[in-house]
CSV table of C-alpha atoms in Angstrom, one decimal:
chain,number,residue,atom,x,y,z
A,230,UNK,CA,35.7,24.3,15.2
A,231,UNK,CA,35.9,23.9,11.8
A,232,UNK,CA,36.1,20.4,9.7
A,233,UNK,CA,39.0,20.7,7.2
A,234,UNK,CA,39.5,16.6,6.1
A,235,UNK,CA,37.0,14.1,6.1
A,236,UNK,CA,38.3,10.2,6.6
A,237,UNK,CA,35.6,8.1,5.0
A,238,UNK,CA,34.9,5.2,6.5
A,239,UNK,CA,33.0,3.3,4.2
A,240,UNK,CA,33.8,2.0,0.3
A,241,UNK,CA,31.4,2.0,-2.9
A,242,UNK,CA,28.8,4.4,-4.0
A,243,UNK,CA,28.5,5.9,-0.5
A,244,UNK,CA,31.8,7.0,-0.2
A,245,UNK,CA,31.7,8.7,-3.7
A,246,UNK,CA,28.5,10.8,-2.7
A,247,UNK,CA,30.3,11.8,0.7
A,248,UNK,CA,33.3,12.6,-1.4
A,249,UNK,CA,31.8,14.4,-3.7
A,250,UNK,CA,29.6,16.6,-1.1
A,251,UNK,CA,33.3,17.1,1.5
A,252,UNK,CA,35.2,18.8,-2.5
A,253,UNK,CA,31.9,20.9,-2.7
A,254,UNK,CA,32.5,22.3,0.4
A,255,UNK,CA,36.4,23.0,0.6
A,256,UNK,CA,36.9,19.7,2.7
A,257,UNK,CA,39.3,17.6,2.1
A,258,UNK,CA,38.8,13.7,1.9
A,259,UNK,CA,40.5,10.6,2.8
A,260,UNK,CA,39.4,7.2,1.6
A,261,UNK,CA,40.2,3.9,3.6
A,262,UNK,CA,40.2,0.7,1.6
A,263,UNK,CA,40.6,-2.7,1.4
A,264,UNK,CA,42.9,-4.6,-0.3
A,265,UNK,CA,40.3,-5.5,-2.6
A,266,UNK,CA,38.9,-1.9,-3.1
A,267,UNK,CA,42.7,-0.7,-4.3
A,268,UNK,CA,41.4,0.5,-7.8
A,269,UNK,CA,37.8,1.8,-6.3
A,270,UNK,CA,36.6,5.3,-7.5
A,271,UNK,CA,36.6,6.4,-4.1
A,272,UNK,CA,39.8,5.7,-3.5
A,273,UNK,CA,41.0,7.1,-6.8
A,274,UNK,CA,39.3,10.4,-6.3
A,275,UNK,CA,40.2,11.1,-2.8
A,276,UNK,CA,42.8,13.3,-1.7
A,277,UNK,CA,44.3,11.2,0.5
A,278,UNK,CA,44.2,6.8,0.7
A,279,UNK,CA,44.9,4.9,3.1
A,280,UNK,CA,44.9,0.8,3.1
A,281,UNK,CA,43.6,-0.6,6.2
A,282,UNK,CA,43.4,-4.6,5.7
A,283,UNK,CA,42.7,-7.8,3.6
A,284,UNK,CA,39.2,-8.1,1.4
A,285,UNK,CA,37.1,-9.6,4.8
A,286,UNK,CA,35.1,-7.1,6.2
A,287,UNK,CA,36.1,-7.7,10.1
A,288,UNK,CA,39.6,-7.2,9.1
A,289,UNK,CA,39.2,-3.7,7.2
A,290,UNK,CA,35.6,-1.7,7.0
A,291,UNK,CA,34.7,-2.9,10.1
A,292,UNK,CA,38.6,-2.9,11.9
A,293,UNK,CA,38.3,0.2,14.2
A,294,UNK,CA,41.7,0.3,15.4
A,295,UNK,CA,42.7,0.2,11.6
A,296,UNK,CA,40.4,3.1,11.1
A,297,UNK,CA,41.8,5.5,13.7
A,298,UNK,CA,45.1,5.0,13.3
A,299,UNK,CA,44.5,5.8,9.1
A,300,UNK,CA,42.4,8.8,10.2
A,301,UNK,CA,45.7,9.8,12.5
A,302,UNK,CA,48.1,9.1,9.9
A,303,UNK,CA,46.0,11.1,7.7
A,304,UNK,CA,46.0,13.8,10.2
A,305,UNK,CA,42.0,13.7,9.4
A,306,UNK,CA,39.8,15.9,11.6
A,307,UNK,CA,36.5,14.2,10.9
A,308,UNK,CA,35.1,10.8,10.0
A,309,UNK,CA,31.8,10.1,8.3
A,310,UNK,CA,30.6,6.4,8.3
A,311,UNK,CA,28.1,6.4,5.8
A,312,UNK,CA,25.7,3.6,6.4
A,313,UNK,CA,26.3,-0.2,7.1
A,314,UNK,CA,29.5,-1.1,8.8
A,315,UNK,CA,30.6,0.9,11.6
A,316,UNK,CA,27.9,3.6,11.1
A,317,UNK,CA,25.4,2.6,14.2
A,318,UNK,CA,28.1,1.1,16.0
A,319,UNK,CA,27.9,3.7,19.4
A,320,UNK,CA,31.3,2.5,20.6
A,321,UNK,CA,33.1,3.2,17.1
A,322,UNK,CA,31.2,6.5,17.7
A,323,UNK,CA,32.5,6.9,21.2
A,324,UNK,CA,36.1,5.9,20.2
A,325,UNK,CA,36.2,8.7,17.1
A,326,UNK,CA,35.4,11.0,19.9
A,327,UNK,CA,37.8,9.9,22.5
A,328,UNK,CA,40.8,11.0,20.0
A,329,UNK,CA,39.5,14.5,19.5
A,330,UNK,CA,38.1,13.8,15.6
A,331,UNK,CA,34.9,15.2,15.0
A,332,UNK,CA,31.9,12.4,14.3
A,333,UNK,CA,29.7,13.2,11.9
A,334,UNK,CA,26.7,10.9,13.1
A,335,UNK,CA,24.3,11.2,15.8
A,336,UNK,CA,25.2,11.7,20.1
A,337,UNK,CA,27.3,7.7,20.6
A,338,UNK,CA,24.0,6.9,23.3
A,339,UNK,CA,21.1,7.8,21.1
A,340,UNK,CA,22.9,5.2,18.4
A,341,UNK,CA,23.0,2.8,21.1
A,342,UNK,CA,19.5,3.4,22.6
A,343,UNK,CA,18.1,3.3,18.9
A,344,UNK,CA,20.1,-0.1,18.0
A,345,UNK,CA,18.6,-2.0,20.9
A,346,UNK,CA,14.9,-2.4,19.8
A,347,UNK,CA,13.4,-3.2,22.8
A,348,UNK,CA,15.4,0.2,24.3
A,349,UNK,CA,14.0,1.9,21.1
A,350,UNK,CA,10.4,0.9,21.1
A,351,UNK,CA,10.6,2.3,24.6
A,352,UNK,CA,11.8,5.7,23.9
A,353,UNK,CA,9.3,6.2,21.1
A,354,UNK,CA,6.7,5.6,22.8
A,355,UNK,CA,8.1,8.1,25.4
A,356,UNK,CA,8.5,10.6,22.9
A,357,UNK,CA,5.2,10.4,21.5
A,358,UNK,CA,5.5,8.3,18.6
A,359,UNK,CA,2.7,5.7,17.6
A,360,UNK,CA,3.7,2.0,18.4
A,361,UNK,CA,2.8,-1.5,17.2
A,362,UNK,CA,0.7,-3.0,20.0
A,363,UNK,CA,3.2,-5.7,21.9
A,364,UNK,CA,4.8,-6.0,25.0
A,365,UNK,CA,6.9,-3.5,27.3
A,366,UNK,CA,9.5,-4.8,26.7
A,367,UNK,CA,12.1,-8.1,26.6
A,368,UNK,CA,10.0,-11.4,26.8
A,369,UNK,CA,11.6,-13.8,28.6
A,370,UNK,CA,9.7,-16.9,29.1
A,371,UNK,CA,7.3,-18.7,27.3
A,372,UNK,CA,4.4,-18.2,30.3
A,373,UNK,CA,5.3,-14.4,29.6
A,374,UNK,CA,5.0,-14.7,25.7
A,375,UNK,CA,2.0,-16.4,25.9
A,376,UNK,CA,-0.2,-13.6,27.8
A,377,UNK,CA,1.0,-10.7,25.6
A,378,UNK,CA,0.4,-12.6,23.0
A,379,UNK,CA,-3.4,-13.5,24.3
A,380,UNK,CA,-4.0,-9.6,24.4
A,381,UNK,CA,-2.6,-8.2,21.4
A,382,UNK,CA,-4.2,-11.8,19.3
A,383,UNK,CA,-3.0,-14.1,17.1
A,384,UNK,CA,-0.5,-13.4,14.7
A,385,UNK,CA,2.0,-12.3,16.3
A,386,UNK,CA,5.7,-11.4,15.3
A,387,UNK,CA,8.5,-12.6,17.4
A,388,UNK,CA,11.6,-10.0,16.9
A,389,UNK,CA,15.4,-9.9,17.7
A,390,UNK,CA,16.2,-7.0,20.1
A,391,UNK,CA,18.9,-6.6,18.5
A,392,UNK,CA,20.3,-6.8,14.6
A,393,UNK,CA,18.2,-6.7,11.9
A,394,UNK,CA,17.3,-7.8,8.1
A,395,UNK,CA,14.8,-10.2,9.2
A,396,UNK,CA,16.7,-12.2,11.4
A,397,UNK,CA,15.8,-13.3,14.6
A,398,UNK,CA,12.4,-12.8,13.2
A,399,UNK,CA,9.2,-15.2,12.9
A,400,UNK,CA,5.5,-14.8,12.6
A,401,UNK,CA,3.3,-17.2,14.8
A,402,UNK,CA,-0.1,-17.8,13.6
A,403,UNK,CA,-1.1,-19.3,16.6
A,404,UNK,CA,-0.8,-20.8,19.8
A,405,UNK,CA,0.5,-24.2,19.1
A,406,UNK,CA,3.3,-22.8,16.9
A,407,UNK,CA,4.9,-20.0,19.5
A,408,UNK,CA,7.0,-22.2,21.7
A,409,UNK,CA,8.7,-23.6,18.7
A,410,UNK,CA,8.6,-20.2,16.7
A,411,UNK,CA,9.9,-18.2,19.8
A,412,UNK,CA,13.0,-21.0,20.0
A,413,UNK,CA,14.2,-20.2,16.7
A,414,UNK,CA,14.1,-16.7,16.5
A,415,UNK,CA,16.2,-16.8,19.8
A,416,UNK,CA,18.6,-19.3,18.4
A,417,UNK,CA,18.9,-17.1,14.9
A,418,UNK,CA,19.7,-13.9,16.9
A,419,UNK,CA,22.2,-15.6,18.9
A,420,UNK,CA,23.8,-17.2,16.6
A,421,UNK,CA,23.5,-14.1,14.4
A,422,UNK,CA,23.9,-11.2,16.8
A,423,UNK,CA,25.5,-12.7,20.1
A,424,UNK,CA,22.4,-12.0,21.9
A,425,UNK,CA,18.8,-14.0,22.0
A,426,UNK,CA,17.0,-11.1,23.9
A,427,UNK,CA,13.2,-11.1,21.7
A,428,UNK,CA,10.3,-9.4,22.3
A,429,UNK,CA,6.5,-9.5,20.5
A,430,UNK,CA,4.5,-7.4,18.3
A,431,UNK,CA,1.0,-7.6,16.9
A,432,UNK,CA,1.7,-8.6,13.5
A,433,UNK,CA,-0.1,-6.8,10.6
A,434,UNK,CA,-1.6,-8.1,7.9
A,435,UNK,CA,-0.6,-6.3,4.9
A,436,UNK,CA,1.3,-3.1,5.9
A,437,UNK,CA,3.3,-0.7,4.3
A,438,UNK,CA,6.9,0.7,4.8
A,439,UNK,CA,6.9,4.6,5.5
A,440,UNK,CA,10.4,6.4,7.3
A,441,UNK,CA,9.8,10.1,7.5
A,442,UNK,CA,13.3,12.0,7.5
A,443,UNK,CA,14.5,13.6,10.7
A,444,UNK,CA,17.1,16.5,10.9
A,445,UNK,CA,18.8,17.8,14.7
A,446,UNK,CA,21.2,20.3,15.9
A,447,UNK,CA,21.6,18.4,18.9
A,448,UNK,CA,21.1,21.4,21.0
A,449,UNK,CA,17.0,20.7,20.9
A,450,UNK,CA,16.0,22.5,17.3
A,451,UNK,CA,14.4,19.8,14.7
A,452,UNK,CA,13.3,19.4,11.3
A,453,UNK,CA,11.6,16.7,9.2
A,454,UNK,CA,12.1,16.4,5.7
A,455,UNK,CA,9.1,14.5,4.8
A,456,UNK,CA,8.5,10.5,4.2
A,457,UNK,CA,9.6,7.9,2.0
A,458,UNK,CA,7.8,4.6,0.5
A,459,UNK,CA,9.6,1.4,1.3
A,460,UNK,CA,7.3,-1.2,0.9
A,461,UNK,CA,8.7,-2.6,-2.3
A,462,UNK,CA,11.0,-5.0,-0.5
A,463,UNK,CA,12.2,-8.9,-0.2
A,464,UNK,CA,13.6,-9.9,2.5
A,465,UNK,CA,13.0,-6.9,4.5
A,466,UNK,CA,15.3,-5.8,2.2
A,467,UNK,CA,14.3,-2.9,0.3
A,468,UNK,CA,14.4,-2.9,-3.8
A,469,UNK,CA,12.8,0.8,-4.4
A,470,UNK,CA,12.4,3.5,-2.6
A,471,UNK,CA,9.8,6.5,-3.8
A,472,UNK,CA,9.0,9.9,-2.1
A,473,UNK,CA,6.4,11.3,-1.5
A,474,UNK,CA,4.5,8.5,-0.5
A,475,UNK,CA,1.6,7.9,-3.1
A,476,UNK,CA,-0.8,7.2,-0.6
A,477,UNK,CA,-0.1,9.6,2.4
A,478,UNK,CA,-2.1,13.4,2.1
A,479,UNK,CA,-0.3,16.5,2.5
A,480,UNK,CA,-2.2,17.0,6.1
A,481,UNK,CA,-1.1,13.4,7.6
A,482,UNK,CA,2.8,14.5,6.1
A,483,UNK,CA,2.5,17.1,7.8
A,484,UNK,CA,0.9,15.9,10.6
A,485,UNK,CA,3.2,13.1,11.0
A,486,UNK,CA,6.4,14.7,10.1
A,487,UNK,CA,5.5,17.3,13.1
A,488,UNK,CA,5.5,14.4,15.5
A,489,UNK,CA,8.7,13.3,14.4
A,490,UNK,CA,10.3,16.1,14.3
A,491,UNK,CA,9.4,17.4,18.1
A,492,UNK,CA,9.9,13.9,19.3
A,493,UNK,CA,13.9,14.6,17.8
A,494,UNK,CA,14.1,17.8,19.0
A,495,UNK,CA,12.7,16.4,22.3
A,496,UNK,CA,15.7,13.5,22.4
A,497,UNK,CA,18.2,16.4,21.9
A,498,UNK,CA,18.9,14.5,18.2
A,499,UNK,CA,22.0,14.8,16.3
A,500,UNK,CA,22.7,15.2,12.8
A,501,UNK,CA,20.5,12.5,10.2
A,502,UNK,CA,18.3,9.9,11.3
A,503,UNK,CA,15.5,8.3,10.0
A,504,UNK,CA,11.9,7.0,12.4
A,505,UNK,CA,10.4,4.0,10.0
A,506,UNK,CA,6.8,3.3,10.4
A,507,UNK,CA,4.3,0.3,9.3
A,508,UNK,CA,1.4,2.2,8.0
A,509,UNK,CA,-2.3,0.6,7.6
A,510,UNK,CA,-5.6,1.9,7.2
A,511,UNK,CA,-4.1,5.5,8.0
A,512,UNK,CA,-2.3,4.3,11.2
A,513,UNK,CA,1.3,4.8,11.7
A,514,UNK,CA,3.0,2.1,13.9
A,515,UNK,CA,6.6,2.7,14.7
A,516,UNK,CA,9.1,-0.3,14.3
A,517,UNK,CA,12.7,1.3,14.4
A,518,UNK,CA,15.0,4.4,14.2
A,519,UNK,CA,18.4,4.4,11.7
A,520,UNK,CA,20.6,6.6,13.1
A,521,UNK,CA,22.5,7.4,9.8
A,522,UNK,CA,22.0,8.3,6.5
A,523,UNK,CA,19.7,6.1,4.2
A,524,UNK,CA,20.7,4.6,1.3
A,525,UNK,CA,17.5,6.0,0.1
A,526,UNK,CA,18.2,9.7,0.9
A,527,UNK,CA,18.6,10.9,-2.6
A,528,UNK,CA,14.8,11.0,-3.3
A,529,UNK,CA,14.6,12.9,-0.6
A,530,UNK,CA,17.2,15.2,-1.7
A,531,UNK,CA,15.3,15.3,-5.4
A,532,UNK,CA,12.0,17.0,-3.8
A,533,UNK,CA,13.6,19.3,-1.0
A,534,UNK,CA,16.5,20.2,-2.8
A,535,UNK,CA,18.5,20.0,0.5
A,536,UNK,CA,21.8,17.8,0.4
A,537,UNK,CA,21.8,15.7,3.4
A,538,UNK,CA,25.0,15.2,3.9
A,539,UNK,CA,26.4,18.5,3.2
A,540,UNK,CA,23.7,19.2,6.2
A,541,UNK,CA,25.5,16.4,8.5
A,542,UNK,CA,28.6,17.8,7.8
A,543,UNK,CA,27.7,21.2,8.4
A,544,UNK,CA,26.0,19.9,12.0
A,545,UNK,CA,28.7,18.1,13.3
A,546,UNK,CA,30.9,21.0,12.7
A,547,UNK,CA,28.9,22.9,15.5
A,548,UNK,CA,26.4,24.9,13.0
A,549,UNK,CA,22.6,25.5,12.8
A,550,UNK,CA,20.6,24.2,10.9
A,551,UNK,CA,20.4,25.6,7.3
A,552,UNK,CA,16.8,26.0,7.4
A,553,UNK,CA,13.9,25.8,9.4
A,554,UNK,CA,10.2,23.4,8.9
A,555,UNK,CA,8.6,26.7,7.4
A,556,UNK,CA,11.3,27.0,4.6
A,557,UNK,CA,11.1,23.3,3.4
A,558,UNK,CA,8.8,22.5,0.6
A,559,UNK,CA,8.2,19.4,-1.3
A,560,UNK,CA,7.5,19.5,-5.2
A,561,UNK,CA,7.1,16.8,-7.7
A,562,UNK,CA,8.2,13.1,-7.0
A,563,UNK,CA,11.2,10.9,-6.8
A,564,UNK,CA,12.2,7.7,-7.3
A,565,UNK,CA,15.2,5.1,-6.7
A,566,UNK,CA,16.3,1.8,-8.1
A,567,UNK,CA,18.8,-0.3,-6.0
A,568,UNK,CA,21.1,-1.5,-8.7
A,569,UNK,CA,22.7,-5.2,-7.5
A,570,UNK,CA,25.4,-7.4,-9.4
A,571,UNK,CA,23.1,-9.9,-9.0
A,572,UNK,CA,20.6,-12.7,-11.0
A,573,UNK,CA,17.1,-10.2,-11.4
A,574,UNK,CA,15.2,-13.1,-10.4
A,575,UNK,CA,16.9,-15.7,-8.2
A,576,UNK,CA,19.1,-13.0,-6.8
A,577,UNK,CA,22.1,-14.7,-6.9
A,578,UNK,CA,25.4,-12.7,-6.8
A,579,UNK,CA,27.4,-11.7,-9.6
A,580,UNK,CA,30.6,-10.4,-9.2
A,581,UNK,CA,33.0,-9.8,-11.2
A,582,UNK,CA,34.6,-7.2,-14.1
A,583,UNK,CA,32.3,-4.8,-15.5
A,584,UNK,CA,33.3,-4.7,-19.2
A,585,UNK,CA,31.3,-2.2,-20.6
A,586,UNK,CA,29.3,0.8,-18.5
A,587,UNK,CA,27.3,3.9,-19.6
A,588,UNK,CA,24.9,5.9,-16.9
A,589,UNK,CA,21.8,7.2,-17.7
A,590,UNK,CA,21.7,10.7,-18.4
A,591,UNK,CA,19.1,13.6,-19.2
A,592,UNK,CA,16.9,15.8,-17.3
A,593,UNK,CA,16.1,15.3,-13.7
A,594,UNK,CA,18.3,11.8,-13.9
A,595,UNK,CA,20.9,10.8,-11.0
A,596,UNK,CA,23.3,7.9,-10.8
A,597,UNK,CA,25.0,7.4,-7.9
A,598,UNK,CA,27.6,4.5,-8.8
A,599,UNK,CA,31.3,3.8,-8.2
A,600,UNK,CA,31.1,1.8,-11.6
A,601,UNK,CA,33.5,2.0,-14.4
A,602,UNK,CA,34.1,-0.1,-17.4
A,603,UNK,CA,37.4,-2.6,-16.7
A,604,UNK,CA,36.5,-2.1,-12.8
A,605,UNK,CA,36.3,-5.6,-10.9
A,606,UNK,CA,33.3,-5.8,-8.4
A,607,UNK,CA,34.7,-7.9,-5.7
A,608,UNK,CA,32.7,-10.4,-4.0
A,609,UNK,CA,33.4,-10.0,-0.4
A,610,UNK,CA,30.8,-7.0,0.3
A,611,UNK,CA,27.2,-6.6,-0.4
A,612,UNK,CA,25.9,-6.4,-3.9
A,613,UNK,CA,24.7,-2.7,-4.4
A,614,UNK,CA,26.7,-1.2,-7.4
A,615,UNK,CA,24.8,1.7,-8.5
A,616,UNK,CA,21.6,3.6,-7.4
A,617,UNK,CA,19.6,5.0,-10.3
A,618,UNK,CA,17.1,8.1,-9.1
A,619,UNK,CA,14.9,9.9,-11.6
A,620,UNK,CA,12.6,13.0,-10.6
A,621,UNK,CA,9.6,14.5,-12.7
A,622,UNK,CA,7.3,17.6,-11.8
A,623,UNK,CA,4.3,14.3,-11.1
A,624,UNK,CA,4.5,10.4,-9.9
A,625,UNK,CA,3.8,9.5,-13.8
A,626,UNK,CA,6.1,12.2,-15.7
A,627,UNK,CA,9.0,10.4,-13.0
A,628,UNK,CA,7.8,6.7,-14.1
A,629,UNK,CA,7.9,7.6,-17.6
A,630,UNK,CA,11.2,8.9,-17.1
A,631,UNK,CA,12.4,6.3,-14.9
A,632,UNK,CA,12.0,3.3,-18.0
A,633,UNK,CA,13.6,5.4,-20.3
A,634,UNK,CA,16.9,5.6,-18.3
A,635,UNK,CA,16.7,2.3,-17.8
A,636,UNK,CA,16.6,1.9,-20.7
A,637,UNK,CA,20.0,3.8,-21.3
A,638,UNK,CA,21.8,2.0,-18.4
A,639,UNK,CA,24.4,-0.2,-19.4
A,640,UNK,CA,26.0,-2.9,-17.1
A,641,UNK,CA,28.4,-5.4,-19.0
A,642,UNK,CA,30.4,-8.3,-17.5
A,643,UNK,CA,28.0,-9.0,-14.9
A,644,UNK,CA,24.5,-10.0,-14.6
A,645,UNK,CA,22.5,-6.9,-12.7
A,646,UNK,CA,19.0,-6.3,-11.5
A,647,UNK,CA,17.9,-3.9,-14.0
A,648,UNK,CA,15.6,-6.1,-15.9
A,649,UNK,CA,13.9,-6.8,-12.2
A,650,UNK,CA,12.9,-2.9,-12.3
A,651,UNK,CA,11.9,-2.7,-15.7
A,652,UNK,CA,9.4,-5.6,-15.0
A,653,UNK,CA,8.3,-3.7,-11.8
A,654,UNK,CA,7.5,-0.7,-13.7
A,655,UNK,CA,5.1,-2.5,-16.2
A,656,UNK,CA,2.8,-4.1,-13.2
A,657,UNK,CA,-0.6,-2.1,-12.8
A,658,UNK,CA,-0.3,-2.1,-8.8
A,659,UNK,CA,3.2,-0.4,-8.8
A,660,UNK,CA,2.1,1.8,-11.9
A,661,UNK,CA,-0.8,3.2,-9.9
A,662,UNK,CA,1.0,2.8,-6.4
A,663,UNK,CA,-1.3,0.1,-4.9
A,664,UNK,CA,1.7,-2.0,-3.1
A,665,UNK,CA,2.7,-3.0,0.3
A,666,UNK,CA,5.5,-4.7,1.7
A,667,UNK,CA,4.6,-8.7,1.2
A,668,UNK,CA,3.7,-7.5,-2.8
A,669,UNK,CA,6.8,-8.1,-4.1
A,670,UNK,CA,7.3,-11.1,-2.9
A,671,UNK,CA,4.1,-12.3,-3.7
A,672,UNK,CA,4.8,-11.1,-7.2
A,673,UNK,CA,8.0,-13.0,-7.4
A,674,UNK,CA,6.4,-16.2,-6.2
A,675,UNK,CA,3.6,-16.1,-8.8
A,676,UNK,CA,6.1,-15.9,-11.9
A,677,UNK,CA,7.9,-19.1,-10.6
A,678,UNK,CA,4.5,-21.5,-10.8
């Protein structure tokens, strides 16, 4: 076997990067786009495009009979999905396969055992990995939610099995409030997800977000390639991503990393995937398992030197894995700004046409953007235009570095969140690394009294 054009199924910045990673490799590409997304770079720099819909989502990115038959028109071997859309969607995966074109993601049933949460939490536990205390499984009643919540105590966090992005989600300080709190979530992932399946978790107080990296040949070999800090999010949504963790020692990286890693290998893991963790007082809890590339990945890439998706190409086209643990090693730090078309501070969108760009440039500096001055940022997708990742031999030499290229970046046309990270990188806790997930929101609140 031997992968000779790449469909892309995704648009944006995403696409790019997997372009750019395919032409590095001899591969050739073909972009899929939108009506919308005519004039993207992706599509532009492709070697092949192929239109497959109107600007809504469900009628394009997300249309998988539109998808195969471009990728069969194209005479494409292989399809990467990036992340978002169709990239955890196990029957999409299963489909790709059924046509004899090579998926470039994880095995179709460890996508669908790690989408379901409840299915998921399972499995990790299983495989070793440290979970938040809660129940076994679906919680069906309210008799039932009431008990596990008596023996893990007050609060508790009532979840969606399914979905994600805080929906379907509510905390319940106490006993009075779960009945009604336990209703809502239910109705939110219904009406959000097409199924109200919940379960409950203790609920910890002031947490931080750490994914470690996972790499598998599928045939039962597995690597880690270290962790990533989350916690700087709103809305479970996260703003910037750092690696290493500035709070995590070299022994529990290691430590945990090892877990991962033989948990993967264990699963008989494909290809990328990512195990994220609350972490408190020096206790890792597992909460979920992406079975895709991150948007985040480029940090990681910045202190391994190893380009992810070069790697998922390589293992979905049947080879090892370039390396093995012993010959990874992680020097210096990393960090990313998300970069929306949005208000900084009431994050409202902005769409629209970019009138004047210029990337940051210089040593150790990384923009991962489809932007380009006269280009029109449609408003039917999410707001993400650019990711902006800066690297430096310590944590401080990287911050330094980090304001002075956003400093350079220019965004015209639109409003963008780039004065929201420049702020950010003038507070003392994120300067000296003392955050956790509920500090930016916290942060934000206390500039609006």
């Amino acid at each position: 076997m031997s992968i000779s054009r790449i469909l892309i199924a995704n648009r944006g910045e995403i696409a790019l990067r997997i372009h750019r990673a395919a032409h590095e490799m001899g591969i050739e590409t073909v972009a899929v786009h939108s009506t919308a997304d005519a004039e993207a770079m992706h599509v532009r720099l492709a070697d092949h495009a192929v239109c497959i819909g109107p600007p809504p989502a469900g009628d394009s990115y997300l249309n998988i009979a539109n998808i195969i038959s471009a990728a069969e028109l194209a005479q494409a071997d292989a399809i990467h999905p990036g992340y978002g859309f169709l990239s955890e969607n196990a029957r999409f995966a299963e489909i790709v396969e059924a046509h004899d074109i090579v998926w470039i993601g994880p095995k179709p049933e460890h996508i669908r055992t790690m989408g379901d949460k409840v299915a998921a939490k399972k499995t990790a536990g299983e495989l070793g990995l440290p979970l938040v205390p809660g129940s076994a499984g679906a919680v069906d009643s309210i008799d039932e939610a009431r008990r596990v919540a008596a023996e893990i105590g007050y609060p508790v966090l009532v979840k969606a099995a399914s979905g994600g992005g805080g929906r379907g989600m509510k905390v319940v300080p106490d006993e009075d409030q779960l009945e009604s709190l336990m209703s809502q979530a239910k109705t939110e992932a219904k009406n959000a997800f097409g199924d109200d399946t919940v379960y409950i978790e203790k609920y910890l107080g002031n947490p931080r977000h750490i994914e470690f990296q996972v790499f598998g040949d599928g045939r039962g070999n597995a690597i880690h390639l270290g962790e990533r800090d989350c916690s700087l999010q709103r809305r479970h949504q996260k703003v910037l991503e750092e690696a290493p963790s500035p709070v995590l020692s070299e022994e529990d990286r290691m430590r945990m990393g090892g877990i991962c890693a033989d948990a993967m290998a264990n699963m008989g893991y494909r290809g990328a995937g990512t195990i994220e963790f609350l972490w408190e007082n020096g206790e890792f809890y597992f909460i979920e398992m992406n079975t895709r590339l991150q948007v985040e990945h480029p940090v990681t890439e910045a202190i391994t030197g190893i380009d992810l998706v070069r790697e998922q190409i390589r293992i979905a086209d049947g080879k090892n894995l370039s390396c093995a643990q012993d010959d990874i090693t992680f020097t210096g730090h990393a960090i990313e700004c998300r970069i929306n078309a949005e208000d900084p501070f009431t994050f409202a969108p902005s769409p629209g046409k970019v009138s004047h760009y210029h990337a940051a440039g210089g040593m150790h500096v990384r923009v991962d953007s489809g932007l380009y001055a006269g280009y029109s940022i449609p408003p039917y997708y999410d707001s993400m235009i650019a990711k902006l990742i800066v690297y430096g031999r310590t944590r401080e030499r990287c911050i330094m570095r980090l304001k002075r290229a956003l400093e350079e970046m220019v965004i015209e046309g639109v409003k963008t969140s780039i004065p929201l990270h420049q702020q950010l990188l003038e507070q003392e806790d994120v300067l000296s690394g003392d955050y956790s997930i509920k500090w930016l929101e916290d942060w934000l609140r206390e500039r609006e009294v």
